[in-house]
């Protein structure tokens, strides 16, 4: 299922940003706090029919294309391998008393929404093995309606607020290119977080957040397959969670993730990372995605020619998006790249899985038989993508390429060059929006990183997590499932007019 990247990007970004923003801005308890999130891969770390799931990766990717003292530990769960569905999600606590909800997390979108009581065609069960529930504002003593005359609503809609009448509920609607949609209204309630307190321990932290309360679903959002309770995101727009927290003076606009491509799960943290150290490259300004300038690609030290026309303009660059599963390359890069990788391998017998993936039988170590790919960015930052990263196994002796011929376009019709979590796995990736840079380094994601709490000056370990569907959300936890696949695309073409119902 291929979704309209423009609509999806726009809406997802708005929802997540608003939720997190108010969560942190609305409560003084968030000041000087750290938060913890536990996340899980949407399709698990293995097992099941791997080939059957392959079609969902690319479809998911296309649908998507979104005084500071707070540091957040966001434990990851799940497996980024395409054969394991390659989507991350987390669990959040909402309301008083707190109830747990499973939501996808998008690094390229900003709005948070969950399915609500009375929702039409909202899923009641999920094939993911998680328990779904509907949020009921009347059952929470701390729930409040967000109305059109409130500042939160005007910030979201801007000039499009005219259709939102004073005193009425502030509405939202998200429509996807495949016809799926979610619609409802904004509410404000307590969201629970974990605050790192040292020695990998946490304390309780509550905050008030505005988020979408979904009253109607359609299409895939209403199906039972791969269903979750909602979506939350980490985009860089002014409406995103991280931006809103920063404007409130509660966090530095810095976050990092380390996706464990071997064990599943990983690390996700908000705050200044002091260990490990990473080199960085500038984020291209005035872009809705995390775009960086790609200067060169080498396959086993043989360069691939790049031209500015690949990006539509010399300032667009490549998109770094941990919310997208695979890596998408324009024809002018994809064809010579694949030719160079396969040079001298005429004995390979190719097959196509799901009519999309080029696969082959190979019984020995792929790192020994295939070349590494080296990407060079502005400021001479490099990223080495090893065969074990760009190849994934669908059966014991069958491997498929994760490099994809783009087919994903910007709104101006230019093909995107997009680097998803296939190439970002097993690396600590640091998004420093304070200094407008992105950096990374190879890292064992099962090992902790260190972040700084600016309130106390303390240095805290943030460790590896993998969220189990059997886990219970304790009071004070905002447990977030990161869906690192399609969010950035939702943000790309956001149109606030589409929020009005």
Tab-separated table of C-alpha atoms in Angstrom:
chain	number	residue	atom	x	y	z
A	1	UNK	CA	0.000	0.000	0.000
A	2	UNK	CA	1.590	3.269	-1.144
A	3	UNK	CA	0.510	6.405	0.647
A	4	UNK	CA	0.602	10.013	-0.457
A	5	UNK	CA	3.766	11.270	1.172
A	6	UNK	CA	2.554	14.827	1.219
A	7	UNK	CA	-0.525	14.345	3.302
A	8	UNK	CA	0.923	11.736	5.583
A	9	UNK	CA	3.975	13.726	6.447
A	10	UNK	CA	2.010	16.822	7.265
A	11	UNK	CA	-0.399	15.279	9.641
A	12	UNK	CA	1.846	12.968	11.528
A	13	UNK	CA	4.209	15.771	12.356
A	14	UNK	CA	1.558	18.001	13.786
A	15	UNK	CA	0.063	15.411	16.078
A	16	UNK	CA	3.188	14.191	17.748
A	17	UNK	CA	4.652	17.613	18.267
A	18	UNK	CA	1.587	18.936	19.958
A	19	UNK	CA	1.290	16.033	22.310
A	20	UNK	CA	4.787	16.120	23.552
A	21	UNK	CA	4.939	19.869	23.640
A	22	UNK	CA	2.070	20.293	26.004
A	23	UNK	CA	3.127	17.289	27.934
A	24	UNK	CA	6.287	19.039	28.886
A	25	UNK	CA	5.197	22.639	28.702
A	26	UNK	CA	1.988	22.248	30.614
A	27	UNK	CA	3.479	20.999	33.835
A	28	UNK	CA	6.100	22.641	36.035
A	29	UNK	CA	7.117	19.151	37.095
A	30	UNK	CA	8.856	18.751	33.763
A	31	UNK	CA	11.362	21.444	34.529
A	32	UNK	CA	14.737	20.034	35.473
A	33	UNK	CA	13.578	16.520	34.726
A	34	UNK	CA	14.784	13.539	32.749
A	35	UNK	CA	12.408	11.157	31.013
A	36	UNK	CA	12.503	7.483	30.123
A	37	UNK	CA	10.713	5.717	27.270
A	38	UNK	CA	10.560	2.013	26.587
A	39	UNK	CA	10.123	0.963	23.001
A	40	UNK	CA	9.550	-2.179	21.003
A	41	UNK	CA	9.909	-3.114	17.380
A	42	UNK	CA	6.482	-3.225	15.810
A	43	UNK	CA	6.924	-6.619	14.216
A	44	UNK	CA	9.198	-8.287	16.704
A	45	UNK	CA	12.756	-9.516	16.442
A	46	UNK	CA	12.164	-12.521	14.293
A	47	UNK	CA	10.001	-15.491	13.569
A	48	UNK	CA	6.894	-15.684	11.460
A	49	UNK	CA	6.705	-15.488	7.710
A	50	UNK	CA	9.579	-13.175	6.814
A	51	UNK	CA	8.894	-13.085	3.104
A	52	UNK	CA	5.231	-12.278	3.674
A	53	UNK	CA	6.195	-9.244	5.734
A	54	UNK	CA	8.590	-7.761	3.206
A	55	UNK	CA	5.909	-5.877	1.312
A	56	UNK	CA	4.961	-3.986	4.461
A	57	UNK	CA	8.407	-2.381	4.809
A	58	UNK	CA	8.426	-0.510	1.553
A	59	UNK	CA	4.733	0.325	1.782
A	60	UNK	CA	5.331	1.679	5.256
A	61	UNK	CA	8.293	3.758	4.056
A	62	UNK	CA	6.301	5.259	1.212
A	63	UNK	CA	3.346	6.068	3.481
A	64	UNK	CA	5.562	8.124	5.720
A	65	UNK	CA	7.283	10.262	3.316
A	66	UNK	CA	8.378	13.767	9.581
A	67	UNK	CA	17.501	27.084	31.075
A	68	UNK	CA	17.075	23.553	29.788
A	69	UNK	CA	17.630	20.658	32.047
A	70	UNK	CA	15.585	17.767	30.718
A	71	UNK	CA	17.243	14.628	29.482
A	72	UNK	CA	15.196	11.619	28.474
A	73	UNK	CA	16.028	7.940	28.404
A	74	UNK	CA	13.789	6.335	25.791
A	75	UNK	CA	14.381	2.577	25.911
A	76	UNK	CA	14.011	0.935	22.515
A	77	UNK	CA	12.495	-2.381	21.629
A	78	UNK	CA	12.027	-4.455	18.528
A	79	UNK	CA	14.179	-5.298	15.537
A	80	UNK	CA	14.989	-3.017	12.625
A	81	UNK	CA	15.497	-5.868	10.198
A	82	UNK	CA	13.068	-5.778	7.264
A	83	UNK	CA	12.322	-9.440	7.903
A	84	UNK	CA	11.080	-8.478	11.349
A	85	UNK	CA	8.816	-5.686	10.115
A	86	UNK	CA	11.281	-2.934	10.918
A	87	UNK	CA	8.940	-0.684	12.846
A	88	UNK	CA	9.432	0.581	16.392
A	89	UNK	CA	6.748	1.518	18.866
A	90	UNK	CA	6.541	2.433	22.513
A	91	UNK	CA	4.064	2.469	25.333
A	92	UNK	CA	2.948	5.650	27.064
A	93	UNK	CA	0.966	6.231	30.227
A	94	UNK	CA	-1.897	8.720	29.914
A	95	UNK	CA	-4.514	9.985	32.364
A	96	UNK	CA	-5.339	9.798	36.061
A	97	UNK	CA	-5.350	6.991	36.903
A	98	UNK	CA	-2.743	6.162	34.298
A	99	UNK	CA	-3.528	3.725	31.488
A	100	UNK	CA	-1.010	2.399	28.985
A	101	UNK	CA	-1.215	2.967	25.212
A	102	UNK	CA	0.948	1.609	22.407
A	103	UNK	CA	2.016	4.192	19.822
A	104	UNK	CA	4.376	4.376	16.885
A	105	UNK	CA	7.161	6.941	17.180
A	106	UNK	CA	8.180	8.945	14.125
A	107	UNK	CA	11.377	10.947	13.943
A	108	UNK	CA	9.965	13.009	11.104
A	109	UNK	CA	6.516	13.893	12.456
A	110	UNK	CA	5.285	15.918	15.402
A	111	UNK	CA	1.744	15.075	16.486
A	112	UNK	CA	0.573	12.627	19.116
A	113	UNK	CA	-2.831	11.019	18.785
A	114	UNK	CA	-4.486	7.969	20.358
A	115	UNK	CA	-7.766	6.210	19.648
A	116	UNK	CA	-10.558	7.361	21.946
A	117	UNK	CA	-13.769	5.994	23.433
A	118	UNK	CA	-16.634	6.058	20.949
A	119	UNK	CA	-14.230	5.885	18.027
A	120	UNK	CA	-15.729	4.635	14.762
A	121	UNK	CA	-13.858	1.686	13.242
A	122	UNK	CA	-10.923	1.920	15.619
A	123	UNK	CA	-9.043	-1.412	15.959
A	124	UNK	CA	-9.801	-3.471	19.037
A	125	UNK	CA	-7.184	-6.178	18.576
A	126	UNK	CA	-3.708	-6.333	17.076
A	127	UNK	CA	-1.600	-9.017	15.449
A	128	UNK	CA	1.402	-7.543	17.270
A	129	UNK	CA	0.467	-9.227	20.533
A	130	UNK	CA	-0.207	-5.972	22.393
A	131	UNK	CA	-3.398	-5.089	24.233
A	132	UNK	CA	-5.192	-2.142	22.655
A	133	UNK	CA	-7.434	0.222	24.586
A	134	UNK	CA	-9.447	3.348	23.888
A	135	UNK	CA	-8.622	6.505	25.808
A	136	UNK	CA	-11.695	7.855	27.616
A	137	UNK	CA	-11.376	11.527	28.653
A	138	UNK	CA	-14.300	11.167	31.064
A	139	UNK	CA	-12.462	8.445	32.981
A	140	UNK	CA	-9.461	10.652	33.699
A	141	UNK	CA	-9.710	13.242	36.455
A	142	UNK	CA	-7.004	15.344	34.801
A	143	UNK	CA	-8.377	15.404	31.238
A	144	UNK	CA	-9.330	18.769	29.720
A	145	UNK	CA	-10.762	19.673	26.337
A	146	UNK	CA	-8.643	21.906	24.075
A	147	UNK	CA	-10.861	24.543	22.464
A	148	UNK	CA	-10.401	26.708	19.383
A	149	UNK	CA	-9.781	29.865	21.400
A	150	UNK	CA	-6.832	28.377	23.305
A	151	UNK	CA	-3.293	29.257	22.312
A	152	UNK	CA	-2.391	25.641	21.634
A	153	UNK	CA	-5.014	25.410	18.912
A	154	UNK	CA	-4.013	28.698	17.300
A	155	UNK	CA	-0.366	27.653	17.252
A	156	UNK	CA	-1.284	24.447	15.452
A	157	UNK	CA	-3.572	25.946	12.849
A	158	UNK	CA	-2.117	29.391	12.318
A	159	UNK	CA	-3.963	31.180	9.507
A	160	UNK	CA	-6.211	28.150	9.002
A	161	UNK	CA	-7.883	28.690	12.374
A	162	UNK	CA	-10.792	30.597	10.851
A	163	UNK	CA	-12.934	27.480	10.492
A	164	UNK	CA	-12.351	26.592	14.135
A	165	UNK	CA	-15.046	28.384	16.153
A	166	UNK	CA	-14.369	29.945	19.533
A	167	UNK	CA	-15.468	27.636	22.329
A	168	UNK	CA	-15.629	24.577	20.055
A	169	UNK	CA	-13.325	21.589	20.353
A	170	UNK	CA	-10.039	22.048	18.524
A	171	UNK	CA	-10.245	19.432	15.733
A	172	UNK	CA	-7.667	17.461	13.811
A	173	UNK	CA	-7.781	15.156	10.824
A	174	UNK	CA	-5.076	13.160	9.088
A	175	UNK	CA	-5.672	11.739	5.627
A	176	UNK	CA	-3.250	9.311	4.009
A	177	UNK	CA	-2.696	8.689	0.313
A	178	UNK	CA	-4.114	5.170	0.455
A	179	UNK	CA	-7.393	6.509	1.762
A	180	UNK	CA	-6.724	5.762	5.421
A	181	UNK	CA	-7.544	8.564	7.810
A	182	UNK	CA	-7.865	9.500	11.455
A	183	UNK	CA	-9.911	12.381	12.816
A	184	UNK	CA	-10.952	13.732	16.182
A	185	UNK	CA	-10.184	16.595	18.557
A	186	UNK	CA	-7.420	17.724	20.875
A	187	UNK	CA	-7.426	17.087	24.612
A	188	UNK	CA	-4.950	17.787	27.375
A	189	UNK	CA	-4.045	15.256	30.049
A	190	UNK	CA	-1.248	13.905	32.207
A	191	UNK	CA	1.407	11.839	30.467
A	192	UNK	CA	3.804	9.865	32.634
A	193	UNK	CA	7.555	9.702	32.069
A	194	UNK	CA	10.558	8.039	33.628
A	195	UNK	CA	13.308	10.358	34.793
A	196	UNK	CA	16.839	8.880	34.862
A	197	UNK	CA	18.254	9.119	38.359
A	198	UNK	CA	21.557	7.264	38.116
A	199	UNK	CA	22.741	3.656	37.975
A	200	UNK	CA	20.211	2.980	35.199
A	201	UNK	CA	17.412	3.684	37.693
A	202	UNK	CA	14.507	6.092	37.217
A	203	UNK	CA	12.074	8.156	39.222
A	204	UNK	CA	8.504	9.189	38.429
A	205	UNK	CA	7.800	12.284	36.386
A	206	UNK	CA	4.385	13.539	35.252
A	207	UNK	CA	3.570	16.205	32.689
A	208	UNK	CA	0.497	17.695	31.048
A	209	UNK	CA	0.231	17.262	27.260
A	210	UNK	CA	-2.173	18.203	24.486
A	211	UNK	CA	-2.798	15.415	21.976
A	212	UNK	CA	-5.243	14.167	19.425
A	213	UNK	CA	-8.199	12.118	20.628
A	214	UNK	CA	-9.235	10.026	17.606
A	215	UNK	CA	-12.979	9.590	17.135
A	216	UNK	CA	-12.920	8.058	13.645
A	217	UNK	CA	-10.579	5.796	11.675
A	218	UNK	CA	-10.737	4.429	8.154
A	219	UNK	CA	-8.697	2.188	5.882
A	220	UNK	CA	-5.596	0.475	7.251
A	221	UNK	CA	-5.756	2.438	10.507
A	222	UNK	CA	-8.951	0.601	11.342
A	223	UNK	CA	-7.651	-2.888	10.557
A	224	UNK	CA	-6.450	-5.404	13.136
A	225	UNK	CA	-3.186	-6.223	11.354
A	226	UNK	CA	-0.223	-4.372	12.881
A	227	UNK	CA	-2.634	-2.119	14.775
A	228	UNK	CA	-1.497	0.212	17.553
A	229	UNK	CA	-3.204	2.838	19.694
A	230	UNK	CA	-1.733	5.849	17.927
A	231	UNK	CA	1.346	7.760	16.758
A	232	UNK	CA	3.924	10.079	18.366
A	233	UNK	CA	6.901	11.846	16.680
A	234	UNK	CA	10.291	13.644	16.835
A	235	UNK	CA	10.355	16.125	13.933
A	236	UNK	CA	12.339	19.360	13.925
A	237	UNK	CA	9.522	21.763	13.045
A	238	UNK	CA	8.326	24.336	15.565
A	239	UNK	CA	5.351	22.137	16.415
A	240	UNK	CA	7.485	19.096	17.240
A	241	UNK	CA	7.936	17.799	20.730
A	242	UNK	CA	11.626	18.556	20.909
A	243	UNK	CA	11.133	22.095	19.560
A	244	UNK	CA	8.315	22.853	21.959
A	245	UNK	CA	10.257	21.596	24.950
A	246	UNK	CA	13.204	23.707	23.946
A	247	UNK	CA	11.069	26.844	23.522
A	248	UNK	CA	9.760	26.250	27.028
A	249	UNK	CA	13.338	26.179	28.316
A	250	UNK	CA	12.989	22.622	29.543
A	251	UNK	CA	15.313	20.678	27.266
A	252	UNK	CA	18.179	21.154	24.929
A	253	UNK	CA	17.171	20.394	21.377
A	254	UNK	CA	19.337	17.300	21.262
A	255	UNK	CA	18.361	13.653	20.990
A	256	UNK	CA	20.089	10.451	20.006
A	257	UNK	CA	19.235	6.890	19.054
A	258	UNK	CA	21.148	3.666	18.713
A	259	UNK	CA	19.209	0.911	16.936
A	260	UNK	CA	20.505	-2.567	17.637
A	261	UNK	CA	20.361	-4.352	14.312
A	262	UNK	CA	21.447	-7.646	15.849
A	263	UNK	CA	19.488	-8.017	19.094
A	264	UNK	CA	16.642	-5.631	18.381
A	265	UNK	CA	15.724	-2.786	20.698
A	266	UNK	CA	18.364	-0.177	21.471
A	267	UNK	CA	18.687	3.285	22.990
A	268	UNK	CA	16.780	6.533	22.523
A	269	UNK	CA	17.606	9.568	24.668
A	270	UNK	CA	16.856	13.278	24.890
A	271	UNK	CA	19.715	15.407	26.179
A	272	UNK	CA	23.392	16.147	25.741
A	273	UNK	CA	25.341	12.979	25.001
A	274	UNK	CA	28.779	13.136	26.595
A	275	UNK	CA	29.849	9.596	25.725
A	276	UNK	CA	30.548	8.419	23.093
A	277	UNK	CA	31.794	11.459	21.228
A	278	UNK	CA	30.655	11.839	17.628
A	279	UNK	CA	31.760	13.905	14.651
A	280	UNK	CA	29.010	15.810	12.878
A	281	UNK	CA	27.828	17.429	9.660
A	282	UNK	CA	25.540	20.481	9.267
A	283	UNK	CA	21.795	20.064	8.769
A	284	UNK	CA	20.754	21.828	5.574
A	285	UNK	CA	18.573	24.776	6.679
A	286	UNK	CA	14.960	25.404	5.685
A	287	UNK	CA	14.143	21.736	5.120
A	288	UNK	CA	11.377	19.807	6.847
A	289	UNK	CA	13.421	16.634	7.035
A	290	UNK	CA	16.855	16.050	8.495
A	291	UNK	CA	18.787	16.771	5.293
A	292	UNK	CA	22.581	16.680	5.001
A	293	UNK	CA	24.959	17.270	2.088
A	294	UNK	CA	26.221	14.038	0.559
A	295	UNK	CA	29.570	14.665	-1.131
A	296	UNK	CA	30.626	11.199	-2.214
A	297	UNK	CA	29.896	7.468	-2.369
A	298	UNK	CA	32.529	4.770	-2.732
A	299	UNK	CA	32.106	1.045	-3.252
A	300	UNK	CA	35.285	-0.668	-2.074
A	301	UNK	CA	37.179	2.604	-2.706
A	302	UNK	CA	35.725	3.044	-6.202
A	303	UNK	CA	33.783	6.355	-6.360
A	304	UNK	CA	30.252	6.702	-7.733
A	305	UNK	CA	29.697	9.938	-9.640
A	306	UNK	CA	27.213	12.329	-8.035
A	307	UNK	CA	25.506	15.352	-9.582
A	308	UNK	CA	23.450	18.128	-8.004
A	309	UNK	CA	20.514	17.153	-10.185
A	310	UNK	CA	20.102	14.043	-8.068
A	311	UNK	CA	18.637	16.161	-5.298
A	312	UNK	CA	16.486	18.538	-7.295
A	313	UNK	CA	18.615	21.408	-5.986
A	314	UNK	CA	22.175	21.622	-4.653
A	315	UNK	CA	20.852	22.456	-1.187
A	316	UNK	CA	18.523	19.505	-0.675
A	317	UNK	CA	21.007	16.733	0.020
A	318	UNK	CA	20.211	13.354	1.526
A	319	UNK	CA	17.544	12.703	4.142
A	320	UNK	CA	18.608	10.947	7.346
A	321	UNK	CA	15.493	9.245	8.695
A	322	UNK	CA	15.544	6.534	11.300
A	323	UNK	CA	11.803	6.284	10.799
A	324	UNK	CA	12.260	4.820	7.345
A	325	UNK	CA	13.235	1.183	7.085
A	326	UNK	CA	15.303	0.869	3.913
A	327	UNK	CA	17.671	3.083	1.896
A	328	UNK	CA	16.246	4.764	-1.224
A	329	UNK	CA	18.531	5.967	-4.022
A	330	UNK	CA	17.804	7.785	-7.305
A	331	UNK	CA	18.510	5.863	-10.509
A	332	UNK	CA	21.727	7.793	-11.109
A	333	UNK	CA	23.143	6.409	-7.871
A	334	UNK	CA	21.309	3.111	-7.533
A	335	UNK	CA	22.330	1.651	-10.897
A	336	UNK	CA	26.112	2.259	-10.719
A	337	UNK	CA	26.131	1.366	-7.014
A	338	UNK	CA	24.537	-2.023	-7.609
A	339	UNK	CA	26.716	-2.655	-10.665
A	340	UNK	CA	29.841	-2.022	-8.609
A	341	UNK	CA	28.666	-4.168	-5.692
A	342	UNK	CA	27.906	-7.061	-8.056
A	343	UNK	CA	31.066	-6.694	-10.125
A	344	UNK	CA	32.699	-10.107	-10.464
A	345	UNK	CA	29.698	-11.966	-9.043
A	346	UNK	CA	28.243	-13.371	-12.246
A	347	UNK	CA	27.728	-16.739	-10.553
A	348	UNK	CA	24.974	-15.412	-8.271
A	349	UNK	CA	21.483	-16.689	-9.060
A	350	UNK	CA	18.993	-13.876	-8.481
A	351	UNK	CA	15.341	-14.108	-7.566
A	352	UNK	CA	12.687	-11.545	-6.680
A	353	UNK	CA	10.799	-11.684	-3.403
A	354	UNK	CA	7.455	-9.929	-3.265
A	355	UNK	CA	8.223	-8.466	-6.709
A	356	UNK	CA	10.315	-5.750	-5.036
A	357	UNK	CA	13.436	-7.189	-3.458
A	358	UNK	CA	16.441	-8.534	-5.362
A	359	UNK	CA	17.590	-11.648	-3.541
A	360	UNK	CA	20.075	-14.467	-4.005
A	361	UNK	CA	21.318	-17.652	-2.373
A	362	UNK	CA	24.589	-17.297	-0.459
A	363	UNK	CA	25.932	-19.702	2.154
A	364	UNK	CA	29.119	-17.977	3.319
A	365	UNK	CA	29.922	-14.735	5.202
A	366	UNK	CA	28.483	-11.777	3.268
A	367	UNK	CA	31.048	-9.438	4.820
A	368	UNK	CA	33.756	-11.539	3.195
A	369	UNK	CA	32.062	-11.790	-0.180
A	370	UNK	CA	30.694	-8.255	-0.708
A	371	UNK	CA	32.272	-4.784	-0.536
A	372	UNK	CA	31.558	-2.061	2.036
A	373	UNK	CA	29.931	1.182	0.880
A	374	UNK	CA	31.374	4.448	2.191
A	375	UNK	CA	29.328	7.652	2.252
A	376	UNK	CA	31.069	11.009	2.717
A	377	UNK	CA	29.212	14.117	3.899
A	378	UNK	CA	30.025	17.779	4.447
A	379	UNK	CA	32.764	18.399	7.036
A	380	UNK	CA	34.268	15.059	5.930
A	381	UNK	CA	31.925	13.036	8.114
A	382	UNK	CA	31.829	9.471	6.797
A	383	UNK	CA	29.496	6.517	7.213
A	384	UNK	CA	30.572	2.993	6.318
A	385	UNK	CA	27.731	0.642	5.424
A	386	UNK	CA	28.913	-2.939	5.652
A	387	UNK	CA	27.399	-5.840	3.708
A	388	UNK	CA	25.796	-7.116	6.919
A	389	UNK	CA	23.977	-3.756	7.043
A	390	UNK	CA	22.763	-3.429	3.454
A	391	UNK	CA	21.919	-7.122	3.040
A	392	UNK	CA	19.226	-8.859	5.069
A	393	UNK	CA	18.423	-12.534	5.405
A	394	UNK	CA	14.964	-13.891	4.575
A	395	UNK	CA	15.921	-17.555	4.909
A	396	UNK	CA	18.988	-19.343	6.222
A	397	UNK	CA	20.769	-19.117	2.877
A	398	UNK	CA	18.793	-16.381	1.099
A	399	UNK	CA	19.799	-12.711	1.254
A	400	UNK	CA	18.147	-9.587	-0.163
A	401	UNK	CA	19.440	-6.092	-0.891
A	402	UNK	CA	18.191	-3.215	1.250
A	403	UNK	CA	19.249	-0.629	-1.326
A	404	UNK	CA	16.093	0.388	-3.155
A	405	UNK	CA	15.595	2.246	-6.416
A	406	UNK	CA	13.932	5.324	-4.986
A	407	UNK	CA	10.462	5.578	-6.472
A	408	UNK	CA	9.823	7.990	-3.583
A	409	UNK	CA	9.521	11.586	-4.721
A	410	UNK	CA	9.435	15.011	-3.158
A	411	UNK	CA	6.384	17.169	-3.765
A	412	UNK	CA	8.263	18.780	-6.665
A	413	UNK	CA	8.573	15.394	-8.368
A	414	UNK	CA	12.286	14.911	-7.675
A	415	UNK	CA	13.428	11.516	-6.448
A	416	UNK	CA	14.545	11.377	-2.830
A	417	UNK	CA	17.856	10.113	-1.565
A	418	UNK	CA	16.883	8.727	1.805
A	419	UNK	CA	18.924	6.801	4.375
A	420	UNK	CA	16.741	4.741	6.696
A	421	UNK	CA	17.461	2.605	9.725
A	422	UNK	CA	18.992	-0.140	7.578
A	423	UNK	CA	22.160	1.953	7.287
A	424	UNK	CA	21.748	3.717	10.653
A	425	UNK	CA	21.597	0.507	12.707
A	426	UNK	CA	24.464	-0.248	15.088
A	427	UNK	CA	25.423	3.424	15.171
A	428	UNK	CA	24.800	6.109	17.748
A	429	UNK	CA	23.129	8.906	15.768
A	430	UNK	CA	23.040	12.322	17.452
A	431	UNK	CA	20.622	15.076	16.333
A	432	UNK	CA	21.914	18.374	17.744
A	433	UNK	CA	19.249	20.901	16.780
A	434	UNK	CA	20.871	23.496	19.041
A	435	UNK	CA	23.816	23.648	16.649
A	436	UNK	CA	21.926	22.319	13.594
A	437	UNK	CA	24.129	19.262	13.127
A	438	UNK	CA	23.767	15.499	12.861
A	439	UNK	CA	26.553	13.127	13.783
A	440	UNK	CA	27.128	9.405	14.241
A	441	UNK	CA	29.643	6.797	15.186
A	442	UNK	CA	29.696	3.005	15.069
A	443	UNK	CA	28.533	1.747	18.445
A	444	UNK	CA	27.470	-1.400	20.276
A	445	UNK	CA	23.877	-0.464	21.097
A	446	UNK	CA	23.677	-3.055	23.868
A	447	UNK	CA	26.141	-0.864	25.827
A	448	UNK	CA	24.954	2.276	27.689
A	449	UNK	CA	25.640	5.840	26.631
A	450	UNK	CA	26.086	8.791	29.006
A	451	UNK	CA	23.918	11.907	29.028
A	452	UNK	CA	24.206	15.076	31.097
A	453	UNK	CA	21.506	16.472	33.385
A	454	UNK	CA	22.008	20.225	33.251
A	455	UNK	CA	20.085	20.848	36.447
A	456	UNK	CA	22.364	18.800	38.657
A	457	UNK	CA	25.392	18.481	36.431
A	458	UNK	CA	25.097	14.749	36.891
A	459	UNK	CA	26.124	12.281	34.206
A	460	UNK	CA	23.676	9.387	33.829
A	461	UNK	CA	23.870	6.112	31.974
A	462	UNK	CA	21.099	5.456	29.475
A	463	UNK	CA	21.073	1.784	28.648
A	464	UNK	CA	19.781	-0.689	26.122
A	465	UNK	CA	16.099	-1.636	26.309
A	466	UNK	CA	13.733	-3.888	24.473
A	467	UNK	CA	10.104	-3.445	25.380
A	468	UNK	CA	8.110	-6.585	26.000
A	469	UNK	CA	4.426	-6.632	25.183
A	470	UNK	CA	3.934	-8.183	28.617
A	471	UNK	CA	5.496	-5.228	30.421
A	472	UNK	CA	3.248	-3.112	32.622
A	473	UNK	CA	3.495	0.658	32.537
A	474	UNK	CA	4.325	1.796	36.034
A	475	UNK	CA	3.044	5.080	37.366
A	476	UNK	CA	5.381	7.815	36.261
A	477	UNK	CA	6.491	6.171	33.014
A	478	UNK	CA	6.038	7.594	29.562
A	479	UNK	CA	6.920	4.465	27.690
A	480	UNK	CA	7.303	5.241	24.031
A	481	UNK	CA	7.421	2.773	21.160
A	482	UNK	CA	9.494	4.155	18.331
A	483	UNK	CA	8.209	3.524	14.852
A	484	UNK	CA	11.263	4.579	12.912
A	485	UNK	CA	9.910	3.973	9.500
A	486	UNK	CA	7.629	6.414	7.834
A	487	UNK	CA	7.329	9.487	9.961
A	488	UNK	CA	9.642	11.871	8.175
A	489	UNK	CA	7.569	11.688	5.051
A	490	UNK	CA	4.446	12.733	6.934
A	491	UNK	CA	6.083	15.942	7.996
A	492	UNK	CA	7.365	16.731	4.521
A	493	UNK	CA	4.115	17.934	3.049
A	494	UNK	CA	2.107	18.941	6.059
A	495	UNK	CA	-0.814	21.251	5.397
A	496	UNK	CA	-2.571	22.673	8.438
A	497	UNK	CA	-5.745	23.133	6.436
A	498	UNK	CA	-6.093	19.372	6.359
A	499	UNK	CA	-6.372	19.317	10.138
A	500	UNK	CA	-9.744	20.981	10.090
A	501	UNK	CA	-12.780	18.748	10.160
